[in-house]
Coordinates of C-alpha atoms in Angstrom, one line a residue:
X1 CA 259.4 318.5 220.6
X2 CA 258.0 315.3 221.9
X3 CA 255.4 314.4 219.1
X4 CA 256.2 314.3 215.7
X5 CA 254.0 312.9 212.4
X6 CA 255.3 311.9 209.0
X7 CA 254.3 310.0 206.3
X8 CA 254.8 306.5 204.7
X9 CA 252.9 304.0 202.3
X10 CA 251.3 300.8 202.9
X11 CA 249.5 297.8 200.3
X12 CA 246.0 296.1 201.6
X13 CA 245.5 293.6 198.9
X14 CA 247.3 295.2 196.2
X15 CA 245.9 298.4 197.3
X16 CA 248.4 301.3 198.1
X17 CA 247.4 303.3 200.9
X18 CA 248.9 306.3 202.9
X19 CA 250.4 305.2 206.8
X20 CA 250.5 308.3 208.9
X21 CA 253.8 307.4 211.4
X22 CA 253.2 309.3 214.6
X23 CA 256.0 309.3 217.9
X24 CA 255.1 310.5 220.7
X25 CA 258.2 310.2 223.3
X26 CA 257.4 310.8 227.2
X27 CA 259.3 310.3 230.4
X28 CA 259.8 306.8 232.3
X29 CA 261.3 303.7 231.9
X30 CA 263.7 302.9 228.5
X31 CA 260.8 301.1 226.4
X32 CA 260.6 301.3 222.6
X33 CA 257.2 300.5 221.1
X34 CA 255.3 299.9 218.1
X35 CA 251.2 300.0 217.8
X36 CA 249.2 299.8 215.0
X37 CA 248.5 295.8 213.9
X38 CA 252.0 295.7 212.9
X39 CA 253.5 292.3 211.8
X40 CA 256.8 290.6 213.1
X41 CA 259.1 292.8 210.5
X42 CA 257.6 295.8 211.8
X43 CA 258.2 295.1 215.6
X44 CA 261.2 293.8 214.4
X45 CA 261.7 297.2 213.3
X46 CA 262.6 298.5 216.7
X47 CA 266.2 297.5 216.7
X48 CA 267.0 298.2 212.8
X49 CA 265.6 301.6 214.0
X50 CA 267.9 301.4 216.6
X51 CA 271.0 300.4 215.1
X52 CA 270.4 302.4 211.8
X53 CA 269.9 305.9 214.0
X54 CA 273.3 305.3 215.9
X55 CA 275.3 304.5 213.1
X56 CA 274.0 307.4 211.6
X57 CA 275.6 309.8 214.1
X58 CA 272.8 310.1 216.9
X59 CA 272.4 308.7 220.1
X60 CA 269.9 305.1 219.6
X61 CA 265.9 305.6 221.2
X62 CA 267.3 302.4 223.9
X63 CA 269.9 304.4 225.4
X64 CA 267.8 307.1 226.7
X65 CA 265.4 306.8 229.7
X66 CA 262.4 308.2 227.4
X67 CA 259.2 305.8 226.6
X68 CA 259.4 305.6 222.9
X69 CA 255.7 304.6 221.0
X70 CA 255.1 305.0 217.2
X71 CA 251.8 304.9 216.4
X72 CA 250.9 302.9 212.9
X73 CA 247.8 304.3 211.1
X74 CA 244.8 303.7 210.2
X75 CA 245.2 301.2 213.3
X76 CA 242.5 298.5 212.4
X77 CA 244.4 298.0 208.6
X78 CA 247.3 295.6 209.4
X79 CA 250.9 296.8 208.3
X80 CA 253.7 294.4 206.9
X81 CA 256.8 294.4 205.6
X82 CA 259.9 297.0 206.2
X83 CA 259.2 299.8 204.4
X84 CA 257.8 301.6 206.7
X85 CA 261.5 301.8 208.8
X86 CA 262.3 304.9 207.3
X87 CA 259.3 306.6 208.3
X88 CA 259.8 305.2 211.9
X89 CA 263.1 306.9 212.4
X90 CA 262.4 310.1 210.9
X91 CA 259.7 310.3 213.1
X92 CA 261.6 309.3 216.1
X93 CA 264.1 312.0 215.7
X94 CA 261.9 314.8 214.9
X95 CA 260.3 313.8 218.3
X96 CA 263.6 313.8 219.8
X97 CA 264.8 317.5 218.6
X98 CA 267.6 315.8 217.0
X99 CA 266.7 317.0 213.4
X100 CA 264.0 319.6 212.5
X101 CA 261.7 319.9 209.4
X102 CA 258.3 320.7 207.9
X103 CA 257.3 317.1 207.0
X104 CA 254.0 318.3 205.1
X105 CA 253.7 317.1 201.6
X106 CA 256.2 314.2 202.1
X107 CA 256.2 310.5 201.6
X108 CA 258.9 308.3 203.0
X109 CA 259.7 304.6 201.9
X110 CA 262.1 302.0 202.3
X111 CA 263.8 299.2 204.6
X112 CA 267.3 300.3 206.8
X113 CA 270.4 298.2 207.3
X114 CA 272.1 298.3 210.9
X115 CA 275.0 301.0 208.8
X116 CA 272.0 303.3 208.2
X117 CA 271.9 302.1 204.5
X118 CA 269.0 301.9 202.4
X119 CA 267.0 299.1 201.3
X120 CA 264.7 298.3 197.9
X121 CA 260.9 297.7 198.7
X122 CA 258.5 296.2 197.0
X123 CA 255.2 298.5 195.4
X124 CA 257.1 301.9 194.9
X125 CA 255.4 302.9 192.0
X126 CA 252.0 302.4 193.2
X127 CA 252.8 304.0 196.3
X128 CA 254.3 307.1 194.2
X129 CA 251.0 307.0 192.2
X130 CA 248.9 306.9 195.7
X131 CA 250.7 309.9 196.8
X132 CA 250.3 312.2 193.9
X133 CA 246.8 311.5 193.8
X134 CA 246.5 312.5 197.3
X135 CA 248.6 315.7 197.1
X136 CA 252.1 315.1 198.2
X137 CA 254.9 317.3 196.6
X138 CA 257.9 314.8 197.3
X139 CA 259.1 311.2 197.7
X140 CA 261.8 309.9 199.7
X141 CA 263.0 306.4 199.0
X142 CA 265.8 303.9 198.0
X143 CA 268.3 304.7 195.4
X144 CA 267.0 301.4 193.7
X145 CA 263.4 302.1 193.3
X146 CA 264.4 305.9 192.1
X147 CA 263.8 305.0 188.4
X148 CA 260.8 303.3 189.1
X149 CA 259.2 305.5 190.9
X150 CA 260.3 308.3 188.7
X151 CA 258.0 307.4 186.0
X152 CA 255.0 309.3 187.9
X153 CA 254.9 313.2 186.7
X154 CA 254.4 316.1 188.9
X155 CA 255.8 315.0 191.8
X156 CA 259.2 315.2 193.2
X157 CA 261.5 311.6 193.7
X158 CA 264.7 311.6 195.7
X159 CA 266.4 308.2 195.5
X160 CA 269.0 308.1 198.6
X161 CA 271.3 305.2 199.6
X162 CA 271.4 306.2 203.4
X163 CA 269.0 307.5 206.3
X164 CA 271.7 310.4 206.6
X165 CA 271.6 311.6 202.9
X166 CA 267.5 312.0 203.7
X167 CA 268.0 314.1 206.8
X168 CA 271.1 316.5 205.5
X169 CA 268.7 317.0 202.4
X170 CA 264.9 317.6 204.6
X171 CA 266.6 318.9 208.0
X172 CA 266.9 322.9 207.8
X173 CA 270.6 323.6 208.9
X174 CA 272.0 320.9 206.1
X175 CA 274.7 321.7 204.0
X176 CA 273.4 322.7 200.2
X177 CA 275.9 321.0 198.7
X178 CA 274.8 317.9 200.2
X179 CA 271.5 317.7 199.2
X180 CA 270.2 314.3 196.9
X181 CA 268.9 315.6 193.4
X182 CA 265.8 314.3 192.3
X183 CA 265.0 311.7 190.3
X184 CA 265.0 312.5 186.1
X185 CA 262.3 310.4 184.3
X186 CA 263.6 308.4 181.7
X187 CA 262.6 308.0 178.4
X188 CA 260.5 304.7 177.9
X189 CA 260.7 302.5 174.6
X190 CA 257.7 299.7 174.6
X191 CA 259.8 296.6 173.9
X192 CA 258.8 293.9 171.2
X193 CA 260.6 291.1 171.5
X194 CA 260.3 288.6 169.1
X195 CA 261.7 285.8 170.6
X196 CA 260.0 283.3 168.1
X197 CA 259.2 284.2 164.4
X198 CA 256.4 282.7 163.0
X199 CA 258.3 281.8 160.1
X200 CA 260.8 279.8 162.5
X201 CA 257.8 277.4 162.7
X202 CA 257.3 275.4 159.8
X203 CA 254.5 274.7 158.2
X204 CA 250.6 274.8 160.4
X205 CA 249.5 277.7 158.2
X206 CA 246.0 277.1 160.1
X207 CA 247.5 277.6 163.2
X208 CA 249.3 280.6 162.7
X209 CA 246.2 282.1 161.1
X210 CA 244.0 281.2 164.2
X211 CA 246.9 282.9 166.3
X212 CA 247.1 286.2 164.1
X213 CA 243.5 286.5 164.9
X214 CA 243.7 285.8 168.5
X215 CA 246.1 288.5 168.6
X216 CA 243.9 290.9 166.3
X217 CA 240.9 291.0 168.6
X218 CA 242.0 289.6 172.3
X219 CA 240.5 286.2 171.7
X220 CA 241.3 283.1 173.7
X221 CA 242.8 280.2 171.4
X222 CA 243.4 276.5 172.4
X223 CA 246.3 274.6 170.3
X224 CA 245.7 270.6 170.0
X225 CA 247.1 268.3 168.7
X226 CA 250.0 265.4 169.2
X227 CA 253.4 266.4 171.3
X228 CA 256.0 268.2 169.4
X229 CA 254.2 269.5 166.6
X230 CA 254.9 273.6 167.7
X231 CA 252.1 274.2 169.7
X232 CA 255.0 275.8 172.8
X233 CA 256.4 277.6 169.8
X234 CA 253.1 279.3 168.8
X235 CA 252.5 280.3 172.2
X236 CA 255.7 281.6 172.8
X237 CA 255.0 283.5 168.9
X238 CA 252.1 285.6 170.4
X239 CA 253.6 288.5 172.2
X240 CA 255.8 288.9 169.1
X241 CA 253.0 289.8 167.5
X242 CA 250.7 291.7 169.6
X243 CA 250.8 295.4 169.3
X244 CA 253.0 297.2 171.9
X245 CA 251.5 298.3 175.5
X246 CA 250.8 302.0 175.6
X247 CA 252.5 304.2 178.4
X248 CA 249.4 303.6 181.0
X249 CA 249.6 300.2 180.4
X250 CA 252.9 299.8 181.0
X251 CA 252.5 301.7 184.4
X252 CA 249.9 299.5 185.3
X253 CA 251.5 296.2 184.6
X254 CA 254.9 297.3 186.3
X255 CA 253.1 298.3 189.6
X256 CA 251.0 294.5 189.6
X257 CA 255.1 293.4 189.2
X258 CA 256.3 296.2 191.4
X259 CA 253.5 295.1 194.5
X260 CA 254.2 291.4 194.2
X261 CA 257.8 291.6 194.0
X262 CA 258.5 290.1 190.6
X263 CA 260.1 293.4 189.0
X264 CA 263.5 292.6 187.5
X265 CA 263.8 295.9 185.9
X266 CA 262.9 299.2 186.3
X267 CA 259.9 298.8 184.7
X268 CA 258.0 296.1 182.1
X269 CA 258.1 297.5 179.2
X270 CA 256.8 294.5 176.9
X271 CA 253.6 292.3 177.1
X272 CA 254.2 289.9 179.7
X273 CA 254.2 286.0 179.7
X274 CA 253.9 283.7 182.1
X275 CA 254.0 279.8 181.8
X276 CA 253.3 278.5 184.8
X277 CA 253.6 274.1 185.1
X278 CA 250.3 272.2 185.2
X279 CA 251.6 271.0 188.8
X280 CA 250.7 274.9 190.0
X281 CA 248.7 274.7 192.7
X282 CA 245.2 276.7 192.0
X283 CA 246.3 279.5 194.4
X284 CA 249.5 279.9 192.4
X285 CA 246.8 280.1 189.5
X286 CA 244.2 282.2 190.4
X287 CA 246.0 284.0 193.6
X288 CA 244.4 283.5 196.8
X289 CA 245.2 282.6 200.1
X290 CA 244.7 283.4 203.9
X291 CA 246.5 286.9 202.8
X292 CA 245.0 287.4 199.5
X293 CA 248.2 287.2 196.9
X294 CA 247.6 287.4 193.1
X295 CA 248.2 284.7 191.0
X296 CA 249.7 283.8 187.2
X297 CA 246.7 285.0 185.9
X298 CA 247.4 288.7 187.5
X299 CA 251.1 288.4 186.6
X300 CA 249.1 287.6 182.9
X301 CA 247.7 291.0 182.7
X302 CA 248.0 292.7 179.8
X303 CA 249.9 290.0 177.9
X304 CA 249.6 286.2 177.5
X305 CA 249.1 283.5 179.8
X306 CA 250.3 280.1 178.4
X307 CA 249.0 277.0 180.5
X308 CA 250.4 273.4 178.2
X309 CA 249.4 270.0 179.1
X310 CA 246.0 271.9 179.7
X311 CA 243.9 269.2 181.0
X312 CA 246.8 268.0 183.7
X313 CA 245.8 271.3 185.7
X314 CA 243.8 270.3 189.0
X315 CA 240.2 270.7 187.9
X316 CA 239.8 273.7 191.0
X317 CA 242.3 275.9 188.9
X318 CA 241.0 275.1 185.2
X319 CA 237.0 276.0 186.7
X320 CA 238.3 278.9 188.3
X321 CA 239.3 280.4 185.2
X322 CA 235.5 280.6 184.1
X323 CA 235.5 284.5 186.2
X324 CA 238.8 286.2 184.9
X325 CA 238.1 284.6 181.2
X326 CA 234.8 286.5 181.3
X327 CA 235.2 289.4 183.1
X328 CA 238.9 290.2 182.8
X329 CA 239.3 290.1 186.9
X330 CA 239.8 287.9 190.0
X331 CA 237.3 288.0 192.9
X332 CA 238.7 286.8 196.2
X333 CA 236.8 287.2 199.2
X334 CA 238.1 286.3 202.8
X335 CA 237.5 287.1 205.9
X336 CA 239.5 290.4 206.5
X337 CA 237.7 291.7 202.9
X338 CA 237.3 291.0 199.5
X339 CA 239.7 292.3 196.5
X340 CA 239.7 292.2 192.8
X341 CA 243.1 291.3 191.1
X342 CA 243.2 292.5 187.5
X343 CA 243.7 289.4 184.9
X344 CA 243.1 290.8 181.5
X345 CA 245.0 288.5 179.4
X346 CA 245.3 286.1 176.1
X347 CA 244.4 282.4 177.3
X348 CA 246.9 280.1 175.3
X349 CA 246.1 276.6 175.8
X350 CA 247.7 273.8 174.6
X351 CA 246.7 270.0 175.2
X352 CA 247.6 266.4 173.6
X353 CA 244.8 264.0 172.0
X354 CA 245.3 261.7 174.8
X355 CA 248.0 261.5 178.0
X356 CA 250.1 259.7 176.2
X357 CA 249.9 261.9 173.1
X358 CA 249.6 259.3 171.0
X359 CA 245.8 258.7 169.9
X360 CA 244.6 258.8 166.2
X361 CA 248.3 259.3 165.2
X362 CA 249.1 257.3 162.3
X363 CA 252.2 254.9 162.9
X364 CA 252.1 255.9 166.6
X365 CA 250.7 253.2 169.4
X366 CA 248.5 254.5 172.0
X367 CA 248.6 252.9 175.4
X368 CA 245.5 254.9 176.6
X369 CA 242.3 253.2 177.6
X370 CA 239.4 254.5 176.2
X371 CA 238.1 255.2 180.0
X372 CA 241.4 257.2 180.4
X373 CA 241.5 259.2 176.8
X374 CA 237.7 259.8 177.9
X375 CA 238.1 261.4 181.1
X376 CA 240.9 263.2 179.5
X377 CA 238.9 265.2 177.5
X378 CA 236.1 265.7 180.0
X379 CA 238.5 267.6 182.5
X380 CA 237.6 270.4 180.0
X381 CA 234.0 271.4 181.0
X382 CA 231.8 273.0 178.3
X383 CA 231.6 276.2 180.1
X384 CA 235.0 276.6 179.8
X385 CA 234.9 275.0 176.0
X386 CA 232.4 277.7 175.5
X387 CA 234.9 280.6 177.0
X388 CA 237.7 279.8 174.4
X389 CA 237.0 281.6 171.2
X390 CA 239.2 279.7 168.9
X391 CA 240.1 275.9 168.6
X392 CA 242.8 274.8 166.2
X393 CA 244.4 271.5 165.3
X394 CA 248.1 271.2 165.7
X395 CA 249.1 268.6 163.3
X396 CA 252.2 266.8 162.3
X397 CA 254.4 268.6 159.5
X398 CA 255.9 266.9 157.2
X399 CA 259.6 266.1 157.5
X400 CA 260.7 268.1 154.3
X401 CA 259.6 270.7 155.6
X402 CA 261.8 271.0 158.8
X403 CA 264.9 272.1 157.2
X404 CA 263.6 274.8 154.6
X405 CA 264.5 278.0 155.5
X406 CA 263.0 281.0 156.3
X407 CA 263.4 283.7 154.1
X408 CA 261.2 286.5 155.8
X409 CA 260.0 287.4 158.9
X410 CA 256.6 286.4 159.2
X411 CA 255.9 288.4 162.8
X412 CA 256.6 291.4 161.5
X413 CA 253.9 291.9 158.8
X414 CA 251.7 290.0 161.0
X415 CA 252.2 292.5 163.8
X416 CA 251.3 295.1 161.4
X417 CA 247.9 293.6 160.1
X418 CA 247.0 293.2 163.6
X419 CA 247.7 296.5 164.7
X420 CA 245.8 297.5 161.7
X421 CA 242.8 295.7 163.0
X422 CA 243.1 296.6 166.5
X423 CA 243.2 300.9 165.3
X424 CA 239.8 299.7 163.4
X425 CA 237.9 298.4 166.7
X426 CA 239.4 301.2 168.7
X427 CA 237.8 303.6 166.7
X428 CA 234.5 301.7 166.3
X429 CA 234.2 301.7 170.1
X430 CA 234.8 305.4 170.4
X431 CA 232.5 306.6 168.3
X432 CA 229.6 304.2 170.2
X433 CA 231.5 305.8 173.5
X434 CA 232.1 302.1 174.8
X435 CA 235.3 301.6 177.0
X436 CA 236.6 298.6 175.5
X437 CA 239.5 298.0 173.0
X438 CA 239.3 294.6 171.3
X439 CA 236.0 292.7 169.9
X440 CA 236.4 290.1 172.8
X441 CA 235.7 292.8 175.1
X442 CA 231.9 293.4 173.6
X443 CA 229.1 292.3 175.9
X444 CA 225.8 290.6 174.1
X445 CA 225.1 294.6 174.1
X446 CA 227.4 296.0 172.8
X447 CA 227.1 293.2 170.3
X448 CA 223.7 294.7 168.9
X449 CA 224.3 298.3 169.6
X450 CA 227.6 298.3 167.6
X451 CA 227.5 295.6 164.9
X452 CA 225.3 295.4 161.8
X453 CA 225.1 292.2 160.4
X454 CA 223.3 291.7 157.2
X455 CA 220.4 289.1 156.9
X456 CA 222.1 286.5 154.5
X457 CA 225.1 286.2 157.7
X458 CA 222.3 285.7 160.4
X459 CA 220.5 283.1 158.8
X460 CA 224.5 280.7 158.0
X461 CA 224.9 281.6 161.8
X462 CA 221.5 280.6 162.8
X463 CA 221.4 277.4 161.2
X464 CA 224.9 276.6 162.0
X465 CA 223.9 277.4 165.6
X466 CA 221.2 274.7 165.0
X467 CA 223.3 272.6 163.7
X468 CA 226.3 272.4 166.4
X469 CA 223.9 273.0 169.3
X470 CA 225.8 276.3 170.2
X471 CA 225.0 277.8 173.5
X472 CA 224.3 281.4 173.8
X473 CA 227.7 282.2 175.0
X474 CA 229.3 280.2 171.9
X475 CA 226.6 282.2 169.3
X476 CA 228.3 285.9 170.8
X477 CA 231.9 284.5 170.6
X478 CA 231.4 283.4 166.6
X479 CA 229.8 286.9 166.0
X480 CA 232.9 288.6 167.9
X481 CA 235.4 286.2 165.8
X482 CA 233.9 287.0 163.0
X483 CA 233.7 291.1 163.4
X484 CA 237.6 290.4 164.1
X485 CA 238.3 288.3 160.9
X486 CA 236.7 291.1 159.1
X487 CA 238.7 293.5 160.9
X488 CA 241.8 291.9 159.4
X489 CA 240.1 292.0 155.7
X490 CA 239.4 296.0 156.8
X491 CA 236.2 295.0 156.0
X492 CA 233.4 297.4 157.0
X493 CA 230.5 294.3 156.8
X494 CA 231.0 290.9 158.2
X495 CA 230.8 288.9 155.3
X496 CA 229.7 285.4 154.9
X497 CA 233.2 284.0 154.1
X498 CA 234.0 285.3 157.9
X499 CA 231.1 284.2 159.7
X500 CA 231.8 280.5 158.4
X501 CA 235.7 280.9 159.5
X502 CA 234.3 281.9 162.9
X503 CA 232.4 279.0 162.9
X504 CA 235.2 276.4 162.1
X505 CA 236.8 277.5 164.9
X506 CA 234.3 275.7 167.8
X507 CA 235.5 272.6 168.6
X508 CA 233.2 269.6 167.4
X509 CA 232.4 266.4 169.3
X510 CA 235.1 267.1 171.7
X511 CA 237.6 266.4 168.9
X512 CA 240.6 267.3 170.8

């Protein structure tokens, strides 16, 4: 044979697609090439390919007189990375007639040492997940990415730590007994880790209230107040709290870890949180780039993205939140195509009064200028004000109460009031067949089609809309606060009392 085809997997901006690796070999002069818009670690790949064949008990492509080319396709969709290398040699010796089998209804991944060894690569599970969906039976790949991989049903995965445990396992004269078992799925807990208890924060029984309902419907909370008065610890309190991700989740936020190579485990079992510093660029933010990358607020998905000394961001990052705050995604256009990154998360932003922290703080000297404390506040614009459902004041506890100790967990009966609240809304939404989970997630819609708010509610909301100048946007987010607060009450009406908690969560006269 001097053709050959088999399979591999590729990522386009977070995308998983299916590479078909073709090797045609003819005669002439030695030459060993690779077509296909491949980058400089897949030409590259030519003498790993090389090195790893030979020291895997056959004679290397360069030291025949045979033109070698592997074709790379689709052609016009550029490839990167090393995971293809596998593939590559596969394909080369089924060309060759050094090892025969059927290579229908196979996938092949991963990066090969000179020794023939296999290395990890980066998307597995999404690239298992691609080829299930488009009818492959079996996955080949490296040992390490075997549990992660594994976590797909229906299809076969056969972790191997050399290109030579692959071929005695697919070629049809290998030994049985040396043949790679596949994969076993493991059992998956969702993690809660409750790093920080609520009760190991002393005192701000407002804040933790604002936070409990935050958690309770997906809302987006800003902390402010002077420095070291707990607003890090609150943040860090939230994914204590929030209920635990559900098995699809959990697939879907461990292949966003898996594709951008952030995966310490074998999977992210637990809400994520990210905290990136303010002096993050906004493409370390938002994601971006000439090659489109996602950012904190992909790595954010699902869980909670924590951004302190709010206002130091660069303005391009903070305005560029407006999209993902709204709509739960990214949009990054360029000119090799446009992609949207998932970034459904909890905003938790914290901020001082002034940069030096010390304005309005009795017994404490601020060396601000009123010029600087002013632009200070106005680095937050009002359409993102408007896109933050809850603002609470982080004040200074009272000395006394530093050392008192905790004598319950306060997480843990919060966790389950939240959950509570969050089985509520699920339910709601199903029976008005809407795909959303939390109220932050209702449009001005779904608003009118699934709440019922009484006459005596609309008219306090009206005139305290009048009042504090709300903008539509701000009216919506008090209703949605409000549904939630009731939520927690397992309250079937929003009730006055809630709808005037809503409302003393919007910031007034740029207080903070």
């Amino acid at each position: 044979m001097s053709y050959a085809k088999v399979h591999s997997a590729q990522a386009f901006l977070l995308k998983p697609y299916i590479v078909d690796v073709e090797a045609d070999l003819s005669r002439g002069l030695n030459s060993f090439s690779i077509v296909g818009l491949g980058d400089k670690a897949v030409d590259e790949a030519k003498d790993r390919i090389s090195a790893a064949v030979k020291n895997s008990g056959f004679e290397s492509p360069k030291s025949k007189n045979h033109k070698v080319i592997i074709s790379l396709a689709p052609a016009e969709v550029k490839k990167e990375g090393s995971g293809l290398d596998v593939a590559i040699a596969l394909s080369y010796l089924l060309a060759n007639g050094d090892i025969l089998f059927d290579s229908k209804g196979k996938i092949f991944l991963g990066e090969l040492s000179l020794d023939g060894s296999l290395r990890s690569v980066r998307g597995a599970l999404a690239f298992v997940r691609k080829a299930k969906a488009m009818g492959f039976k079996e996955v080949y790949l490296p040992k390490q990415n075997a549990p992660e991989a594994a976590l797909v049903d229906n299809i076969f995965v056969y972790g191997a730590e050399t290109l030579r445990e692959i071929i005695n396992h697919i070629s049809h004269d290998a030994d049985l007994n040396q043949k790679i078992k596949p994969e076993k799925r493991k059992n998956i807990q969702t993690l809660q880790n409750i790093s920080f208890d609520l009760s190991d924060i002393k005192g701000q029984e407002a804040a933790k209230r604002a936070l409990e309902i935050a958690a309770a419907g997906g809302h987006n909370i800003a902390l402010y107040g002077p420095p070291g008065t707990g607003k890090t610890m609150l943040a860090k309190a939230l994914p204590g709290i929030l209920p635990p991700l559900s098995f699809d989740d959990i697939l879907e936020v461990t292949e966003i870890h898996s594709m951008t190579g952030s995966l310490d485990n074998t999977l992210v079992a637990e809400r994520p949180f990210r905290s990136p510093h303010h002096t993050a660029s906004h493409v370390a933010i938002i994601g971006g780039g000439s090659n489109p990358k996602p950012g904190e607020v992909t790595l954010a998905h699902k869980g909670v993205l924590f951004l302190d000394e709010f206002p130091e961001f660069e303005n391009k990052a903070i305005e560029a939140l407006r999209e993902p705050l709204e709509e739960g995604v990214v949009s990054i256009s360029r000119a090799r195509g446009s992609v949207k990154f998932p970034a459904h998360f909890i905003l938790v932003a914290a901020m001082n009064p002034c940069p030096c922290g010390n304005f309005g703080i009795k017994g404490k000297i601020c060396s601000c200028s009123p010029l600087q404390i002013e632009r200070y506040k106005r680095k937050i614009s009002g359409p993102i004000i408007d896109r933050i459902d809850i603002w609470t004041e982080v004040s200074r506890v009272n000395h006394s109460k530093l050392t008192e100790k905790a004598e319950r967990s306060e997480s843990v009966p919060a966790r389950e009031r939240i959950k509570r609240a969050r089985d509520i809304q699920e339910k709601r939404f199903e029976k008005f067949k809407r795909k959303i989970k939390t109220n932050s997630e209702m449009s001005a819609r779904d608003i009118t089609l699934v709440l019922n708010i009484s006459d005596e509610v609309k008219e306090i909301l009206n005139k305290s809309a009048k009042t504090l100048d709300l903008s539509a946007r701000s009216y919506h987010k008090i209703i949605k606060l409000a549904r939630t607060i009731a939520d927690l009450d397992s309250s079937l009406e929003i009730l006055p009392a809630h709808i005037l908690e809503a409302i003393s969560y919007r910031p007034k006269q740029r207080q903070y």
